Short mmCIF file of C-alpha atoms and ligand atoms in Angstrom, two decimals:
data_model
loop_
_atom_site.label_atom_id
_atom_site.label_comp_id
_atom_site.label_asym_id
_atom_site.label_seq_id
_atom_site.Cartn_x
_atom_site.Cartn_y
_atom_site.Cartn_z
CA MET A 1 13.34 19.31 9.95
CA LYS A 2 12.97 18.09 13.30
CA ASP A 3 9.77 16.53 12.81
CA ASN A 4 11.05 14.45 9.76
CA GLU A 5 13.91 13.00 11.77
CA LYS A 6 11.98 11.96 14.12
CA ASN A 7 9.13 10.26 11.70
CA LYS A 8 11.88 8.74 9.83
CA LYS A 9 12.45 6.69 12.66
CA ARG A 10 9.14 5.81 13.45
CA TYR A 11 7.86 5.04 9.94
CA TYR A 12 9.57 2.42 7.43
CA HIS A 13 8.83 3.24 3.83
CA SER A 14 9.50 1.23 0.78
CA VAL A 15 9.02 4.52 -1.78
CA ARG A 16 11.59 6.59 -1.90
CA LEU A 17 13.31 9.75 -4.07
CA LYS A 18 16.31 9.60 -5.96
CA GLU A 19 16.71 13.32 -5.35
CA ASP A 20 19.29 13.99 -8.26
CA ASP A 21 16.31 12.96 -10.58
CA CYS A 22 13.85 15.19 -9.13
CA LYS A 23 13.23 18.17 -11.17
CA GLY A 24 10.44 19.34 -9.09
CA CYS A 25 7.83 19.44 -11.54
CA THR A 26 5.14 18.78 -9.19
CA HIS A 27 3.26 15.98 -11.34
CA CYS A 28 3.36 13.64 -8.27
CA ILE A 29 2.14 16.11 -5.67
CA ARG A 30 -1.56 15.86 -7.73
CA THR A 31 -1.73 12.20 -7.71
CA CYS A 32 -0.64 11.42 -4.39
CA PRO A 33 -3.92 10.08 -2.48
CA THR A 34 -2.91 11.14 1.17
CA GLN A 35 -1.72 14.70 0.20
CA ALA A 36 2.05 13.17 1.38
CA ILE A 37 4.24 14.86 -0.96
CA ARG A 38 5.22 18.51 -1.25
CA VAL A 39 7.68 20.35 -3.55
CA TYR A 40 10.06 23.07 -1.82
CA ASP A 41 13.42 24.35 -3.24
CA GLY A 42 12.92 22.56 -6.46
CA LYS A 43 12.46 18.98 -4.94
CA ALA A 44 10.08 16.83 -3.69
CA THR A 45 9.85 15.43 -0.20
CA ILE A 46 7.59 12.69 1.17
CA ILE A 47 6.03 13.50 4.38
CA GLU A 48 6.74 10.24 6.47
CA GLU A 49 3.62 9.86 8.51
CA ARG A 50 1.35 10.43 5.36
CA CYS A 51 2.81 8.12 3.22
CA ILE A 52 0.82 4.99 2.65
CA ASP A 53 3.23 3.18 0.08
CA CYS A 54 0.64 2.85 -2.57
CA GLY A 55 3.15 3.65 -5.45
CA GLU A 56 1.07 6.18 -7.14
CA CYS A 57 3.84 8.70 -7.62
CA ILE A 58 6.23 6.14 -9.17
CA ARG A 59 3.69 5.53 -11.74
CA THR A 60 3.26 9.20 -12.32
CA CYS A 61 6.66 10.64 -12.19
CA PRO A 62 8.29 11.48 -15.64
CA ASN A 63 11.45 11.59 -14.47
CA PHE A 64 11.69 8.18 -12.57
CA ALA A 65 12.74 9.89 -9.60
CA LYS A 66 10.45 7.88 -7.42
CA TYR A 67 11.33 4.15 -6.72
CA ALA A 68 10.40 1.06 -4.51
CA HIS A 69 13.21 -0.14 -2.44
CA THR A 70 12.97 -3.99 -2.35
CA ASP A 71 15.43 -6.59 -1.40
CA SER A 72 18.40 -8.15 -3.28
CA LEU A 73 18.06 -11.46 -4.59
CA ASP A 74 21.46 -12.11 -2.81
CA MET A 75 19.45 -12.59 0.11
CA LEU A 76 18.65 -16.08 -1.02
CA ASN A 77 22.61 -16.84 0.12
CA ASP A 78 21.72 -15.84 3.93
CA PHE A 79 19.51 -19.19 4.51
CA LYS A 80 20.13 -22.78 4.55
CA TYR A 81 16.52 -23.42 3.13
CA THR A 82 14.64 -20.70 1.07
CA VAL A 83 10.83 -20.64 0.30
CA ALA A 84 9.39 -18.49 -2.62
CA LEU A 85 6.07 -17.16 -1.89
CA PRO A 86 4.59 -16.05 -5.34
CA ALA A 87 1.42 -13.88 -5.11
CA PRO A 88 -1.15 -14.77 -7.43
CA SER A 89 -0.36 -11.62 -9.72
CA PHE A 90 3.02 -13.32 -10.40
CA MET A 91 1.39 -16.16 -11.93
CA ALA A 92 -0.54 -13.59 -14.25
CA GLN A 93 3.01 -12.29 -15.79
CA PHE A 94 3.32 -15.33 -17.52
CA ASP A 95 1.21 -16.74 -20.95
CA PRO A 96 -0.12 -20.17 -19.46
CA ASP A 97 0.05 -21.39 -23.43
CA ASP A 98 3.63 -20.26 -23.76
CA ILE A 99 5.34 -20.42 -20.27
CA PRO A 100 3.49 -22.83 -18.07
CA LEU A 101 3.79 -22.43 -14.37
CA ASP A 102 5.46 -25.56 -13.74
CA LYS A 103 8.43 -24.22 -16.46
CA VAL A 104 8.28 -20.89 -14.18
CA TYR A 105 8.49 -22.71 -10.77
CA THR A 106 11.59 -24.60 -12.37
CA ALA A 107 12.76 -21.31 -12.97
CA LEU A 108 12.81 -20.42 -9.47
CA ASN A 109 14.00 -23.64 -8.21
CA LEU A 110 17.10 -22.83 -10.46
CA MET A 111 17.46 -19.38 -9.25
CA GLY A 112 18.01 -20.90 -5.40
CA PHE A 113 14.45 -21.30 -3.81
CA GLU A 114 14.52 -24.67 -2.74
CA TYR A 115 10.55 -24.70 -2.10
CA ILE A 116 7.78 -22.64 -3.37
CA PHE A 117 4.20 -22.01 -1.81
CA GLU A 118 2.01 -20.12 -3.65
CA VAL A 119 0.09 -17.38 -1.71
CA ALA A 120 -2.98 -18.52 -3.67
CA ALA A 121 -3.21 -21.46 -1.61
CA ALA A 122 -3.06 -19.32 1.56
CA ALA A 123 -5.88 -16.82 -0.14
CA GLU A 124 -8.29 -20.05 -0.14
CA LEU A 125 -7.80 -20.64 3.44
CA VAL A 126 -8.36 -16.69 4.00
CA ASN A 127 -11.24 -17.13 2.37
CA LYS A 128 -12.36 -20.01 4.60
CA ALA A 129 -11.33 -18.08 7.77
CA THR A 130 -13.25 -15.04 6.77
CA GLU A 131 -16.38 -17.09 6.53
CA LYS A 132 -15.68 -18.54 9.91
CA PHE A 133 -15.21 -15.14 11.40
CA MET A 134 -18.16 -13.87 9.96
CA GLN A 135 -20.24 -16.59 11.41
CA GLU A 136 -18.88 -15.74 14.90
CA ASN A 137 -18.89 -12.10 14.86
CA LYS A 138 -21.79 -10.28 13.83
CA LYS A 139 -20.37 -6.82 13.54
CA ARG A 140 -20.69 -5.58 9.64
CA PRO A 141 -19.74 -4.79 7.25
CA VAL A 142 -16.05 -6.41 7.17
CA ILE A 143 -13.59 -4.60 5.29
CA SER A 144 -10.90 -6.95 3.65
CA SER A 145 -7.24 -6.65 5.37
CA ALA A 146 -5.52 -8.11 2.15
CA CYS A 147 -4.12 -5.14 0.75
CA PRO A 148 -1.53 -3.07 2.98
CA ALA A 149 -1.80 -0.08 0.96
CA VAL A 150 -5.79 0.52 1.74
CA VAL A 151 -5.65 -0.67 5.34
CA ARG A 152 -2.87 2.46 5.75
CA LEU A 153 -5.16 4.83 3.85
CA ILE A 154 -7.92 3.76 6.23
CA LEU A 155 -5.78 4.31 9.25
CA THR A 156 -4.56 7.63 7.74
CA ARG A 157 -7.41 9.44 6.16
CA PHE A 158 -10.55 7.70 7.21
CA PRO A 159 -10.01 6.25 10.89
CA GLU A 160 -13.31 5.88 11.70
CA TYR A 161 -13.72 2.88 9.72
CA ALA A 162 -10.26 0.98 11.11
CA GLU A 163 -13.14 -0.73 13.62
CA TYR A 164 -14.57 -2.62 10.37
CA ILE A 165 -11.12 -3.83 9.05
CA ALA A 166 -11.09 -7.60 9.25
CA PRO A 167 -8.61 -8.86 12.21
CA LEU A 168 -7.47 -11.58 9.62
CA GLU A 169 -3.64 -11.96 8.44
CA PRO A 170 -3.37 -11.51 4.67
CA PRO A 171 -2.40 -14.56 2.59
CA MET A 172 1.03 -13.25 2.26
CA ASP A 173 1.59 -13.96 6.01
CA ILE A 174 -0.53 -17.02 6.17
CA ALA A 175 1.60 -18.62 3.37
CA ALA A 176 4.81 -17.68 5.37
CA LYS A 177 3.87 -18.95 8.41
CA ILE A 178 2.55 -22.44 6.93
CA SER A 179 5.59 -22.76 4.52
CA LYS A 180 7.86 -22.02 7.13
CA ASP A 181 6.23 -24.91 9.58
CA MET A 182 6.60 -27.23 6.43
CA VAL A 183 10.07 -26.86 5.85
CA MET A 184 10.83 -27.05 9.65
CA LYS A 185 9.17 -30.23 9.88
CA LYS A 186 10.45 -31.62 6.81
CA THR A 187 14.38 -30.72 7.43
CA GLY A 188 14.30 -30.37 11.18
CA CYS A 189 15.95 -27.58 10.90
CA ASN A 190 15.47 -24.53 13.26
CA GLU A 191 13.24 -21.26 12.14
CA LYS A 192 16.38 -19.00 11.75
CA GLU A 193 17.81 -21.28 8.85
CA VAL A 194 14.63 -21.19 6.84
CA GLY A 195 14.35 -17.78 4.59
CA VAL A 196 10.91 -17.14 3.30
CA PHE A 197 10.54 -14.67 0.62
CA PHE A 198 7.28 -12.52 -0.97
CA ILE A 199 7.67 -11.80 -5.14
CA SER A 200 5.61 -8.40 -4.60
CA PRO A 201 3.67 -6.77 -7.15
CA CYS A 202 3.94 -3.45 -4.95
CA PRO A 203 5.92 -1.51 -2.48
CA ALA A 204 3.06 -1.59 -0.02
CA LYS A 205 3.62 -5.27 0.63
CA VAL A 206 7.65 -4.40 1.19
CA THR A 207 6.29 -1.71 3.80
CA ALA A 208 3.88 -4.37 5.38
CA VAL A 209 6.94 -6.65 5.64
CA ASN A 210 9.14 -4.46 7.38
CA GLN A 211 6.82 -2.21 9.59
CA PRO A 212 3.66 -4.68 9.69
CA GLU A 213 0.37 -3.37 11.19
CA GLY A 214 -1.34 -5.43 13.59
CA LYS A 215 1.90 -7.34 14.89
CA LYS A 216 5.28 -6.53 15.84
CA LYS A 217 7.40 -8.47 13.50
CA SER A 218 6.59 -10.28 9.86
CA PRO A 219 6.76 -13.99 9.35
CA VAL A 220 8.27 -13.04 5.88
CA ASP A 221 11.98 -12.50 5.41
CA GLY A 222 12.53 -10.56 2.78
CA VAL A 223 10.61 -8.99 -0.31
CA PHE A 224 11.78 -9.36 -3.73
CA SER A 225 10.11 -7.00 -6.55
CA MET A 226 8.15 -8.97 -9.14
CA THR A 227 10.10 -7.27 -12.22
CA ASP A 228 13.46 -8.62 -10.43
CA VAL A 229 12.30 -12.21 -10.25
CA PHE A 230 10.44 -12.19 -13.81
CA ASP A 231 13.84 -10.96 -15.25
CA ALA A 232 15.43 -13.76 -13.24
CA VAL A 233 12.88 -16.50 -14.20
CA MET A 234 13.21 -15.40 -18.20
CA SER A 235 16.87 -15.57 -18.15
CA ARG A 236 16.74 -18.96 -17.35
CA ILE A 237 13.87 -20.35 -19.30
CA GLN A 238 15.59 -21.47 -22.19
CA GLU A 239 18.31 -23.53 -20.16
CA ILE A 240 15.20 -25.40 -18.76
CA LYS A 241 15.52 -29.06 -20.55
CA GLU A 242 12.95 -30.76 -18.07
CA THR A 243 9.91 -29.41 -16.19
CA LYS A 244 9.29 -30.62 -12.72
CA ASN A 245 5.52 -30.97 -11.78
CA TYR A 246 4.12 -28.81 -8.93
CA GLU A 247 0.82 -28.77 -6.94
CA HIS A 248 -0.95 -25.65 -7.72
CA ALA A 249 -3.85 -23.77 -5.84
CA GLY A 250 -7.46 -23.83 -6.91
CA LYS A 251 -9.15 -21.54 -8.92
CA TYR A 252 -10.65 -19.23 -5.89
CA GLY A 253 -7.28 -18.42 -4.39
CA ILE A 254 -5.50 -17.48 -7.69
CA ILE A 255 -8.22 -15.30 -8.99
CA TRP A 256 -7.22 -13.20 -5.95
CA GLY A 257 -4.96 -11.31 -8.20
CA VAL A 258 -7.46 -9.43 -9.88
CA HIS A 259 -10.65 -7.20 -8.67
CA GLU A 260 -13.45 -9.29 -7.34
CA GLY A 261 -11.40 -12.41 -6.88
CA GLU A 262 -11.15 -12.12 -3.12
CA ILE A 263 -15.32 -11.59 -2.70
CA ARG A 264 -16.16 -14.49 -5.26
CA ASN A 265 -15.53 -17.10 -2.51
CA VAL A 266 -17.18 -15.02 0.48
CA HIS A 267 -20.69 -16.30 0.37
CA VAL A 268 -22.58 -13.26 1.65
CA GLU A 269 -25.47 -11.68 -0.18
CA LYS A 270 -24.31 -7.71 -0.04
CA LYS A 271 -20.80 -7.36 -0.77
CA ILE A 272 -19.00 -5.04 -3.02
CA ALA A 273 -15.77 -4.59 -4.42
CA VAL A 274 -13.89 -1.30 -5.04
CA ALA A 275 -10.70 -1.29 -6.99
CA GLY A 276 -8.14 1.78 -7.59
CA ILE A 277 -6.99 3.87 -4.26
CA HIS A 278 -8.79 7.23 -5.77
CA ASN A 279 -12.01 5.26 -6.11
CA ILE A 280 -11.34 3.88 -2.52
CA ILE A 281 -11.30 7.21 -1.30
CA SER A 282 -14.30 8.35 -3.57
CA PHE A 283 -16.42 5.56 -1.86
CA PHE A 284 -15.23 6.47 1.66
CA GLU A 285 -16.18 10.12 1.19
CA ASN A 286 -19.51 9.20 -0.40
CA VAL A 287 -21.10 6.45 1.03
CA ASP A 288 -23.49 7.37 4.02
CA ASP A 289 -23.87 5.32 7.09
CA LYS A 290 -27.11 3.69 5.96
CA GLU A 291 -25.34 2.38 2.82
CA PHE A 292 -22.37 1.36 4.58
CA SER A 293 -24.11 -0.63 7.05
CA SER A 294 -25.85 -2.30 4.53
CA TYR A 295 -22.81 -4.47 3.11
CA GLU A 296 -21.64 -7.64 4.78
CA PHE A 297 -18.45 -7.64 2.96
CA ILE A 298 -16.22 -4.91 1.42
CA GLU A 299 -13.11 -5.84 -0.94
CA VAL A 300 -10.82 -2.96 -1.54
CA GLN A 301 -8.07 -2.84 -3.32
CA ALA A 302 -5.54 -0.17 -3.88
CA CYS A 303 -4.56 -1.38 -7.58
CA ILE A 304 -6.58 -1.37 -10.71
CA PRO A 305 -7.68 -4.20 -11.63
CA GLY A 306 -6.46 -5.59 -8.72
CA CYS A 307 -2.84 -6.69 -7.52
CA VAL A 308 -1.87 -7.30 -11.22
CA GLY A 309 -1.80 -3.81 -11.56
CA GLY A 310 0.71 -3.39 -9.04
CA VAL A 311 3.32 -0.80 -10.01
CA LEU A 312 6.26 -3.72 -9.57
CA ALA A 313 4.61 -6.08 -11.89
CA PRO A 314 6.11 -5.97 -15.31
CA THR A 315 3.32 -7.18 -17.41
CA ASP A 316 0.51 -4.85 -18.87
CA LYS A 317 -2.16 -5.03 -16.18
CA PHE A 318 -5.19 -5.98 -18.37
CA MET A 319 -3.00 -8.58 -20.29
CA ALA A 320 -2.18 -10.23 -16.95
CA LYS A 321 -6.04 -9.95 -15.94
CA THR A 322 -6.87 -11.83 -18.67
CA ARG A 323 -4.42 -14.58 -18.38
CA LEU A 324 -4.92 -15.06 -14.53
CA LYS A 325 -8.69 -15.33 -15.19
CA ARG A 326 -7.59 -17.88 -18.03
CA LEU A 327 -5.37 -19.79 -15.71
CA ALA A 328 -7.84 -19.66 -12.81
CA GLY A 329 -10.65 -21.32 -15.19
CA ARG A 330 -8.14 -24.18 -16.00
CA MET A 331 -7.69 -25.04 -12.00
CA LYS A 332 -9.84 -27.41 -9.87
CA GLU A 333 -11.86 -25.19 -7.52
CA SER A 334 -9.59 -26.19 -4.37
CA THR A 335 -6.28 -28.43 -4.43
CA VAL A 336 -5.81 -27.34 -0.67
CA LYS A 337 -6.71 -29.63 1.96
CA ARG A 338 -8.35 -27.19 3.87
CA GLU A 339 -10.22 -28.71 6.92
CA LYS A 340 -6.33 -30.79 7.43
CA VAL A 341 -4.67 -27.03 7.69
CA PHE A 342 -7.78 -26.06 9.83
CA GLU A 343 -7.09 -29.14 12.23
CA ASP A 344 -3.54 -28.24 12.35
CA TYR A 345 -4.09 -24.30 12.84
CA ASP A 346 -7.08 -23.10 15.04
CA MET A 347 -8.89 -19.83 14.41
CA LYS A 348 -6.26 -18.15 16.48
CA PHE A 349 -3.81 -18.89 13.68
CA PHE A 350 -5.69 -16.63 11.08
CA ILE A 351 -6.14 -13.61 13.33
CA MET A 352 -3.64 -10.90 13.80
CA GLU A 353 -1.29 -10.82 16.75
CA PHE A 354 -2.83 -7.75 18.24
CA PHE A 355 -6.21 -8.76 18.20
CA ASN A 356 -5.09 -12.09 19.90
CA GLU A 357 -3.70 -9.90 22.46
CA GLY A 358 -6.94 -7.71 22.64
CA ARG A 359 -5.18 -4.73 20.95
CA LYS A 360 -6.37 -3.46 17.99
CA LEU A 361 -4.93 -1.43 14.78
CA GLN A 362 -3.89 2.56 15.49
CA PRO A 363 -5.25 5.05 13.34
CA ARG A 364 -2.92 7.63 12.46
CA SER A 365 -3.57 11.30 13.58
CA ILE A 366 -1.79 13.07 10.59
CA ASN A 367 -3.94 16.59 11.01
CA ARG A 368 -3.34 17.06 14.25
CA LEU A 369 -2.12 21.02 14.16
CA ASP A 370 -0.47 20.92 17.73
CA THR A 371 -0.77 18.83 20.68
CA ASP A 372 -1.46 21.72 22.81
CA ILE A 373 -5.12 22.27 22.25
CA GLU A 374 -5.05 26.10 22.34
CA LYS A 375 -2.03 26.17 20.24
CA ALA A 376 -4.05 24.00 17.94
CA MET A 377 -7.06 26.44 17.71
CA GLU A 378 -4.77 29.29 17.01
CA LYS A 379 -3.29 27.53 14.24
CA ALA A 380 -6.81 26.81 12.67
CA GLU A 381 -7.61 30.39 12.74
CA LYS A 382 -4.55 31.30 11.33
CA ILE A 383 -5.16 28.86 8.73
CA ASP A 384 -8.75 30.41 8.21
CA VAL A 385 -7.15 33.66 7.67
CA LEU A 386 -4.42 32.44 4.97
CA MET A 387 -7.51 30.66 3.40
CA LYS A 388 -8.92 34.05 2.74
CA GLU A 389 -5.63 35.05 1.03
CA PHE A 390 -5.07 31.81 -1.06
CA PRO A 391 -7.24 31.95 -4.50
CA GLY A 392 -8.25 28.44 -3.55
CA ILE A 393 -7.78 27.06 -6.86
CA ASP A 394 -5.33 24.18 -5.94
CA CYS A 395 -2.94 25.16 -8.70
CA GLY A 396 0.13 23.10 -7.28
CA ILE A 397 2.68 25.66 -8.11
CA CYS A 398 3.56 26.14 -4.61
CA GLY A 399 4.56 22.92 -4.25
CA CYS A 400 1.62 21.75 -2.11
CA PRO A 401 -1.69 19.58 -3.62
CA THR A 402 -4.09 22.22 -2.19
CA CYS A 403 -4.10 25.58 -0.98
CA GLU A 404 -5.20 24.23 2.48
CA THR A 405 -2.18 22.20 2.69
CA LEU A 406 -0.05 25.25 2.02
CA ALA A 407 -1.79 27.27 4.82
CA GLU A 408 -0.98 23.86 7.17
CA ASP A 409 2.37 24.00 6.11
CA VAL A 410 2.64 27.76 6.60
CA VAL A 411 1.42 27.98 10.10
CA GLN A 412 3.63 24.89 11.03
CA GLY A 413 6.82 27.09 10.02
CA LYS A 414 7.56 24.64 6.87
CA ALA A 415 6.45 27.22 4.10
CA SER A 416 6.08 31.16 3.46
CA LYS A 417 2.57 32.25 2.09
CA PHE A 418 4.78 33.99 -0.36
CA ASP A 419 5.08 30.52 -1.82
CA CYS A 420 1.83 31.24 -3.10
CA ILE A 421 2.42 32.78 -6.80
CA PHE A 422 -0.85 34.76 -6.36
CA VAL A 423 -0.05 36.39 -2.82
CA LEU A 424 3.64 37.29 -3.79
CA LYS A 425 2.15 39.15 -7.46
CA GLU A 426 -0.17 40.90 -5.06
CA LYS A 427 2.75 41.77 -2.92
CA ILE A 428 4.95 42.94 -5.78
CA LYS A 429 2.26 45.25 -6.90
CA ASN A 430 1.63 46.55 -3.66
CA ILE A 431 5.64 47.36 -3.23
CA LYS A 432 5.69 48.53 -6.69
CA GLU A 433 2.59 50.97 -6.04
CA GLU A 434 4.54 52.32 -2.92
CA LEU A 435 7.68 53.01 -5.04
CA GLY A 436 5.78 54.64 -7.46
CA ASP A 437 4.23 56.78 -4.49
CA ILE A 438 7.45 57.68 -3.35
CA SER A 439 9.43 58.51 -6.48
CA SER A 440 6.44 60.64 -7.52
CA GLY A 441 6.38 62.45 -4.14
CA LYS A 442 2.73 61.50 -3.36
CA ARG A 443 3.55 59.64 -0.60
CA ILE A 444 5.41 62.22 1.04
CA LYS A 445 2.59 65.16 0.34
CA ASP A 446 0.26 62.45 1.67
CA GLU A 447 2.32 61.78 4.65
CA ASN A 448 2.71 65.54 5.66
CA LYS A 449 -1.13 66.07 5.24
S1 SF4 B 501 3.58 6.26 -2.44
FE1 SF4 B 501 1.76 6.69 -2.76
S2 SF4 B 501 1.04 8.06 -0.35
FE2 SF4 B 501 3.20 7.61 -0.63
S3 SF4 B 501 3.85 9.85 -1.51
FE3 SF4 B 501 3.56 8.18 -3.36
S4 SF4 B 501 1.49 8.86 -3.67
FE4 SF4 B 501 1.69 9.66 -1.98
S1 SF4 B 502 -3.95 -3.75 -4.66
FE1 SF4 B 502 -2.38 -5.41 -4.23
S2 SF4 B 502 -0.66 -4.70 -5.53
FE2 SF4 B 502 -1.81 -3.10 -5.35
S3 SF4 B 502 -1.10 -2.18 -3.40
FE3 SF4 B 502 -2.76 -3.69 -2.62
S4 SF4 B 502 -1.61 -5.35 -2.39
FE4 SF4 B 502 -0.39 -4.10 -3.43
#
């Protein structure tokens, strides 16, 4: 209990539980990639330091008891000037032959966004910055830092790979910094008067804004759910009589919203793209050192087939993927004046604050049994003993994802070994036998021998 209270202060999480709706069915414990969920006393709880806000439990909960906390659209009233940052996956929510992008953006203006800055434009710049970074730094492979769920997965479950994560700002943050600068220059206002809002396909981005890795504060002021914004846009589409014209990002930025989008414009020979949080786990568990170091660049996205499959995106992910590809195919290669941007901002602008300060991303130690080594060893021994009692079939009936996680919880005083139905049955059987012996007088006779 104390641990949880402490961790609540340490970690922000977008993914939360509606306790009243949780039926304790244990569906979610099996799909959580970081074994962050337990079901005790008929209710799920999320272990703060393990959760990476991937949203898998939102997808799988049959009772809709998990949800992603996002900002209210009312936040638009808190700033003098507002900027919408639509993710590339947002563009895929509308059929371009039915509702053209310019009509969607006109609706965003009607909603109260004064400016629109496509994150896809920043993605093009990040592609360029990645190439520059790889020319200047020879350490390989470089793992993309664009998906915050995967960055947290690596820091949580695969800390040995943390040093390979690109120290580059993700496109969302670059878009926020550039657009804020642009509005300030254009209007002469100060930073606090500009509100920059990301339209997000996933809870991981909400967490990345509220508790960013690699910097103290995010340049994004708020994160709206893609579904909320989609609904608001659709409710205004009919009233649009005249559509404005907007400048759009190029195809290489737009295609970032789907699997293999980012690597398409990273010009190295040995590159690989892995999508899906469980596929990524399997990749890191199975790749050997030789294979791993043979890659130059690794794209990793927690969702299938890329961000269009994020849990907050309302449109079917495969329809969205097809739309985005169609849209990208119609765009020019690049409409962003890249060289101009690189004149205005040097490479430091694209590097995460911690790396510019000589610091690094900090892996999370989630498996530490105790800070005292002797006590940790004692606990490890107790776990070994318990594992011999448990059946090892990871049935989940106890409320833990595996027998090993139950054993860990028992030694940490968070669970009882009798939460295991098999251990409990054995205990009941023994008690019955003892009672039988007593009632038949066998035990008394034996004891008198
Ligand atoms: S959001 Fe992901 S990591 Fe967090 S509890 Fe749900 S499934 Fe587990
Ligand atoms: S792949 Fe994209 S949508 Fe999915 S968690 Fe990562 S950033 Fe979010």
